[in-house]
XYZ file of C-alpha atoms in Angstrom:
350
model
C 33.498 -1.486 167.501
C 36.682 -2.175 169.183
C 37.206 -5.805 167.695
C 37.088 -4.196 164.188
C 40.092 -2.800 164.858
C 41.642 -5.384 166.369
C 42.817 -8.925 164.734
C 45.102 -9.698 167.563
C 43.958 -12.613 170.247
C 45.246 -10.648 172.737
C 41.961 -8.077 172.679
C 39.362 -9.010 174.599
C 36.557 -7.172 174.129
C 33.778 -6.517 177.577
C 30.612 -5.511 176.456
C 28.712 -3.538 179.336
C 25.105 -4.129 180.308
C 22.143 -1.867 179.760
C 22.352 0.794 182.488
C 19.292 2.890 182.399
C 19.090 6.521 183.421
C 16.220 8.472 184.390
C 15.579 12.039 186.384
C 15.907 15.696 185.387
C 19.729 15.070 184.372
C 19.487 12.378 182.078
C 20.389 11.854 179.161
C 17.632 11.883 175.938
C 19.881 11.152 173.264
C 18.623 8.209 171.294
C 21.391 5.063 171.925
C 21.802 1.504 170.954
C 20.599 -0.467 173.803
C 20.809 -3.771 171.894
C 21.400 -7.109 174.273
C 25.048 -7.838 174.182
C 24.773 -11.733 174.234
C 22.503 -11.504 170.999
C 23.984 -8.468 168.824
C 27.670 -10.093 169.182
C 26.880 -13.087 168.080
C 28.177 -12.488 164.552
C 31.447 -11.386 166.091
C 31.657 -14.964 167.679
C 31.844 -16.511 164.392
C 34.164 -14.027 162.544
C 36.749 -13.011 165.202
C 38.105 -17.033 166.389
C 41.071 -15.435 168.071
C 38.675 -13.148 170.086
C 37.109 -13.744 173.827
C 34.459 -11.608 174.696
C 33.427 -10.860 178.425
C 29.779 -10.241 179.071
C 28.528 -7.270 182.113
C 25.411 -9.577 183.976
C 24.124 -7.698 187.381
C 24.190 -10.226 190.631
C 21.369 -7.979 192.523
C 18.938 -8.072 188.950
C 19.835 -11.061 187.060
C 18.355 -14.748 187.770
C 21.322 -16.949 188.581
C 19.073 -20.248 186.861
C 19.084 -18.081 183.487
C 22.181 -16.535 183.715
C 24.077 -20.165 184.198
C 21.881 -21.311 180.984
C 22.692 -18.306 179.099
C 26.378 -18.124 179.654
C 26.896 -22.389 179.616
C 24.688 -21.343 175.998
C 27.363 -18.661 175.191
C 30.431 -21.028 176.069
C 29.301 -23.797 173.485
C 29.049 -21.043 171.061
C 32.269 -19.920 171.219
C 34.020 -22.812 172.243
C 35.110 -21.657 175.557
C 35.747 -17.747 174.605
C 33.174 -15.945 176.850
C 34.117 -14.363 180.318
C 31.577 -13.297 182.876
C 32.280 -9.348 184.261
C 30.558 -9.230 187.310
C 28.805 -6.015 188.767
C 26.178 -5.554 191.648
C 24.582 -2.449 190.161
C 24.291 0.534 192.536
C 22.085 3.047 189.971
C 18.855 4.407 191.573
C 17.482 4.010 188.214
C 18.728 0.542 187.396
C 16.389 -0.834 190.638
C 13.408 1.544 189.241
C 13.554 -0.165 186.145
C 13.639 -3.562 187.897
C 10.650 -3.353 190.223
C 11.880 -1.714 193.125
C 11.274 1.407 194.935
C 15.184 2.326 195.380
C 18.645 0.723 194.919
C 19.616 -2.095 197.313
C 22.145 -1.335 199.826
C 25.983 -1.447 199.231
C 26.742 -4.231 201.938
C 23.672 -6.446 201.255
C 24.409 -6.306 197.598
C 27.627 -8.078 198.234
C 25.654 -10.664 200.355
C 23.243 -11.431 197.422
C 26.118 -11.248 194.734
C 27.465 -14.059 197.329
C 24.482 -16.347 197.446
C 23.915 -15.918 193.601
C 27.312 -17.071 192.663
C 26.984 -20.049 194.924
C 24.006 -21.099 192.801
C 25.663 -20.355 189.904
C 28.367 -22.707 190.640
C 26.419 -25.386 192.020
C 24.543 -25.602 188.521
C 27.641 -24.868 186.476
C 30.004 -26.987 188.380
C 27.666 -29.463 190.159
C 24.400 -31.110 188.620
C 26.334 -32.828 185.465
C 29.200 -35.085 185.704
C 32.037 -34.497 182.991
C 30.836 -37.485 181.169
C 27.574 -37.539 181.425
C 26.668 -36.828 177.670
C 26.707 -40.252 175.865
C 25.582 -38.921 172.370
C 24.970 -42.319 171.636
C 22.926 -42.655 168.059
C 22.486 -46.383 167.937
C 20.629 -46.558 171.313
C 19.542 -42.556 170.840
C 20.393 -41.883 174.270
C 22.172 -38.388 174.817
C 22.564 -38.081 178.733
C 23.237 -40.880 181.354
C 20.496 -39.449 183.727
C 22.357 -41.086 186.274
C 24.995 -39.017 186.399
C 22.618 -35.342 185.984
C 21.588 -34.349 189.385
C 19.333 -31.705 191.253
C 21.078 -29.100 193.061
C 17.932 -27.547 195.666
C 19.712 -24.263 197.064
C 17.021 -23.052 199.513
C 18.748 -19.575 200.575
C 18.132 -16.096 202.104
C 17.574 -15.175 198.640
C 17.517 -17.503 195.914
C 15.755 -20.563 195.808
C 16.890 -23.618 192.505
C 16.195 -27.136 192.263
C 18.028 -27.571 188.772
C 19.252 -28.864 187.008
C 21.421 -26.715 184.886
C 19.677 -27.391 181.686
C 22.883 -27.125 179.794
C 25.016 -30.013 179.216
C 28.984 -28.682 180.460
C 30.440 -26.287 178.222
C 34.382 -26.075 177.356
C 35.015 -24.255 180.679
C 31.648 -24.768 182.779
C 32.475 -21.905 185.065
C 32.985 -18.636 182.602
C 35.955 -17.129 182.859
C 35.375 -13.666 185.550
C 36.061 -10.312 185.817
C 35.761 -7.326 188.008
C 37.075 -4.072 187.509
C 39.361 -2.248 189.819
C 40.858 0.908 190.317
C 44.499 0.895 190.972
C 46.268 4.474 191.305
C 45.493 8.283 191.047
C 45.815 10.630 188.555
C 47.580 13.653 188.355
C 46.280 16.862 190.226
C 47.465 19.060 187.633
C 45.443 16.397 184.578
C 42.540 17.218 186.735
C 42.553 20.496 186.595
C 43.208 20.954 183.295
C 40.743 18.197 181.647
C 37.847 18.479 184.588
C 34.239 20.127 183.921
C 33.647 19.234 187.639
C 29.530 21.303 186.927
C 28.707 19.220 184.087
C 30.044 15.868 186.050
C 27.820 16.398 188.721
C 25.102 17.051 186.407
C 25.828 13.730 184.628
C 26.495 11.799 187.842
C 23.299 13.143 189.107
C 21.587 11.181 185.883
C 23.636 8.099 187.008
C 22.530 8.079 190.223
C 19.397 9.792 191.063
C 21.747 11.799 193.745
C 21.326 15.491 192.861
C 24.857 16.769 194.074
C 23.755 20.570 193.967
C 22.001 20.038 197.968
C 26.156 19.591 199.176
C 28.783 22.397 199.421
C 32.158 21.795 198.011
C 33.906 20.810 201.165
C 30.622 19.296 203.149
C 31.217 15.852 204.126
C 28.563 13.275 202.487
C 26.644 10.913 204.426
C 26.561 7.994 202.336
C 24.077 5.827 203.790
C 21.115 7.780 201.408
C 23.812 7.472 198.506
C 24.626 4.001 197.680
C 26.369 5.259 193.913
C 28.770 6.873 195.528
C 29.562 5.120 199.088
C 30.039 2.117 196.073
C 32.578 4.052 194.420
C 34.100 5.596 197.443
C 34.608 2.062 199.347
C 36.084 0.981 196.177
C 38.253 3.935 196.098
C 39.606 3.639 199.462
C 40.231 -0.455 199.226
C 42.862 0.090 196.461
C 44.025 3.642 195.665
C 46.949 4.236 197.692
C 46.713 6.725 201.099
C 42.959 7.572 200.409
C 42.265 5.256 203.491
C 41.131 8.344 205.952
C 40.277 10.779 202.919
C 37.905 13.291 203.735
C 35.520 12.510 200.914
C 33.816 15.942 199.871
C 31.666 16.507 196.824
C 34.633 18.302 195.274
C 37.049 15.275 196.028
C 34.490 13.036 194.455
C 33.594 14.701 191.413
C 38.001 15.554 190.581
C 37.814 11.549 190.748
C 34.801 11.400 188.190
C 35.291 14.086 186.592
C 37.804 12.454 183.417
C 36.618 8.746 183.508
C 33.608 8.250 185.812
C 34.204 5.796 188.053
C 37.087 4.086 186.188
C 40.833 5.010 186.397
C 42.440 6.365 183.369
C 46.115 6.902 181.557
C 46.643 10.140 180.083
C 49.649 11.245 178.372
C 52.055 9.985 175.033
C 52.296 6.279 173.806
C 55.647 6.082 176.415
C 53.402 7.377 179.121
C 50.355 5.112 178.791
C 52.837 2.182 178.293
C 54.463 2.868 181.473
C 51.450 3.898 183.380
C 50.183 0.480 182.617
C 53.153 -1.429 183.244
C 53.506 0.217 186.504
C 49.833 -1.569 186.961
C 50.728 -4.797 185.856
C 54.389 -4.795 187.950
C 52.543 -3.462 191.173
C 48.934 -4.914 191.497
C 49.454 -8.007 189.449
C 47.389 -7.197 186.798
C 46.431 -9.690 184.799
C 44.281 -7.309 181.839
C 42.791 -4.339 181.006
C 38.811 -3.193 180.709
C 39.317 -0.585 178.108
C 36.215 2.003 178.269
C 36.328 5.192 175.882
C 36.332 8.802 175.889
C 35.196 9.022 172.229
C 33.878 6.147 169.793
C 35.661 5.059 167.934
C 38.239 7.584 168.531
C 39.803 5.894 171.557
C 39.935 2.394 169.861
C 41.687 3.625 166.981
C 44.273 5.429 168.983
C 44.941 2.761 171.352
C 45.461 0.553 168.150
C 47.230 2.922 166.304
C 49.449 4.463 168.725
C 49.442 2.380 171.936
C 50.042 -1.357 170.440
C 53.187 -0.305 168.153
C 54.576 0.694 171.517
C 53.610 -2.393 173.676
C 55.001 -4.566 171.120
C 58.215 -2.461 170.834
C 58.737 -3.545 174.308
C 57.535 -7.143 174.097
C 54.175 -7.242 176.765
C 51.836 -7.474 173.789
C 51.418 -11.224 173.980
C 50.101 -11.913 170.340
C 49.882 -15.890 170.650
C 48.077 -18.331 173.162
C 48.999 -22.022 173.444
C 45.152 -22.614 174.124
C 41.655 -21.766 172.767
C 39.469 -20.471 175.596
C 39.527 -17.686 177.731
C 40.884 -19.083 180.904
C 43.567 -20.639 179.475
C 44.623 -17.960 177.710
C 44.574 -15.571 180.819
C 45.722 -18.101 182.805
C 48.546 -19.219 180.585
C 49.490 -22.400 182.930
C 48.703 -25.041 180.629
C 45.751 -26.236 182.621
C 42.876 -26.297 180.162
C 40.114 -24.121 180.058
C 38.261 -25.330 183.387
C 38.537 -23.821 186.664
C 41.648 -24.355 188.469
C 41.817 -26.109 192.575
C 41.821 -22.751 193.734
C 39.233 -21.106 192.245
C 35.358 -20.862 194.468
C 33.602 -22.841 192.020
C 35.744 -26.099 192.097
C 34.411 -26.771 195.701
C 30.858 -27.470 193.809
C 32.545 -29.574 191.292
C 31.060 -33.232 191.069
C 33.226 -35.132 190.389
C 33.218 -39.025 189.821
């Protein structure tokens, strides 16, 4: 929906994964729960100016199929598809994917580590830059010289490759992780907040049924993984919430407007300079835009918020280069993955 509205290079559109919610406080209302990879694909071809970031779960997803699908994807789009990465705390989310209850918040990060090591070592490491010949006099496509196995034997993965995939435009997608980055007003909370029917909702999310705490009882998060998620993520980068006294009331004034997410409330000027103040103080380098109504929010942010970003000149509207990195990036490097980055330790390189 949102790149209908938007012509401008400078939107990139995340498409979230399929999140599914059972228990008493879930929701029956019939939704499209269409794979994102597949039902975009016609957006690929008719928005060039366009990259599009795909939500894959580390603790669900196979990292063998998931570094075919997205090398697949890059190819497509000639370098314009971005990788968000989640670890997937919902109770019903593990339910759905074989297990008895959600893994752990701490060893999800340990898996999410191992599976992006094996995603790199495919991506970045079983084909040399110029190993496709493409050669139609001899017919040979691939030096198989220069294609290699990559045999990870981990905790929890186990590949022998190779990446089936010959390198795409960027070989390592471009990533993404949302963040939240400051608090909102008391007084917004108040006055927006339907703190009953979030904790009803959240209780769908999670499978936590938020009715057993009293307002001000602290939790114990080890049985809650949904929300000791949130709240670590909380405390790591909202300013002075570090020895916060997280209650059920404290946690559902934080969901209570935007779930999990942060939000900007207020005029054009306001949002502007609520997301400048982002950009100037935490380095942002883009924006994850979720809704409150569809397509409601889309069409506001395009109607009202853009003729004020461009008023002040921080809508960039043209990129030097054609894939997603270089385009966030904007360093004139190309669209593969810089010295720094994880991946270019797995790199094979000639």
């Amino acid at each position: 929906m949102a790149s209908m509205h938007c012509s401008s290079p400078t939107f990139l559109v995340s498409m979230t994964s399929t999140r599914p919610v059972t228990g008493p406080h879930s929701s029956r209302q019939p939704k499209c729960r269409s794979s994102t990879s597949v039902s975009w694909s016609r957006q690929w071809l008719t928005r060039p100016n366009i990259s599009f970031g795909i939500t894959a779960s580390t603790t669900y997803d196979n990292p063998y199929a998931l570094a075919r699908r997205f090398a697949t994807l890059d190819h497509i789009t000639d370098g314009r598809v971005g990788f968000n990465i989640v670890t997937s705390y919902l109770h019903s989310a593990a339910m759905s994917f074989g297990l008895e209850k959600a893994v752990e918040h701490d060893e999800r990060y340990v898996i999410a580590d191992e599976f992006m090591q094996v995603f790199y070592k495919l991506l970045e490491g079983s084909w040399q830059a110029d190993a496709v010949v493409g050669d139609k006099a001899t017919g040979i496509w691939t030096d198989p010289s220069k294609v290699r196995k990559v045999n990870h034997v981990g905790k929890y993965f186990r590949c022998a490759g190779p990446s089936l995939v010959d390198p795409s435009p960027q070989g390592t997608p471009s990533f993404s992780r949302p963040v939240p980055v400051r608090k909102e007003s008391p007084s917004l909370r108040s006055t927006y907040a339907d703190l009953e029917g979030t904790a009803a909702l959240f209780g769908g999310w999670s499978g936590t049924d938020l009715s057993t705490f009293s307002d001000d009882e602290d939790f114990e998060f080890a049985g809650a993984p949904a929300i000791q998620s949130m709240i670590n993520s909380w405390t790591e980068t909202v300013p002075g919430t570090k020895d916060t006294k997280w209650t059920k009331k404290l946690v559902l004034q934080h969901l209570a407007i935007s779930g999990a997410h942060e939000r900007a409330i207020g005029s054009p000027t306001t949002v502007a300079n609520i997301l400048q103040k982002w950009v100037d103080e935490a380095q942002i380098d883009g924006f994850n835009i979720s809704y409150a109504t569809t397509p409601g929010t889309f069409e506001d942010i395009v109607k009202y918020l853009w003729p004020e970003l461009r008023k002040r000149g921080v809508l960039q509207e043209k990129y030097a280069g054609t894939s997603m990195r270089e385009n966030y990036l904007a360093d004139g490097g190309g669209p593969k993955v810089r010295s720094w980055h994880p991946a270019s330790r797995y790199t094979w390189r000639a």
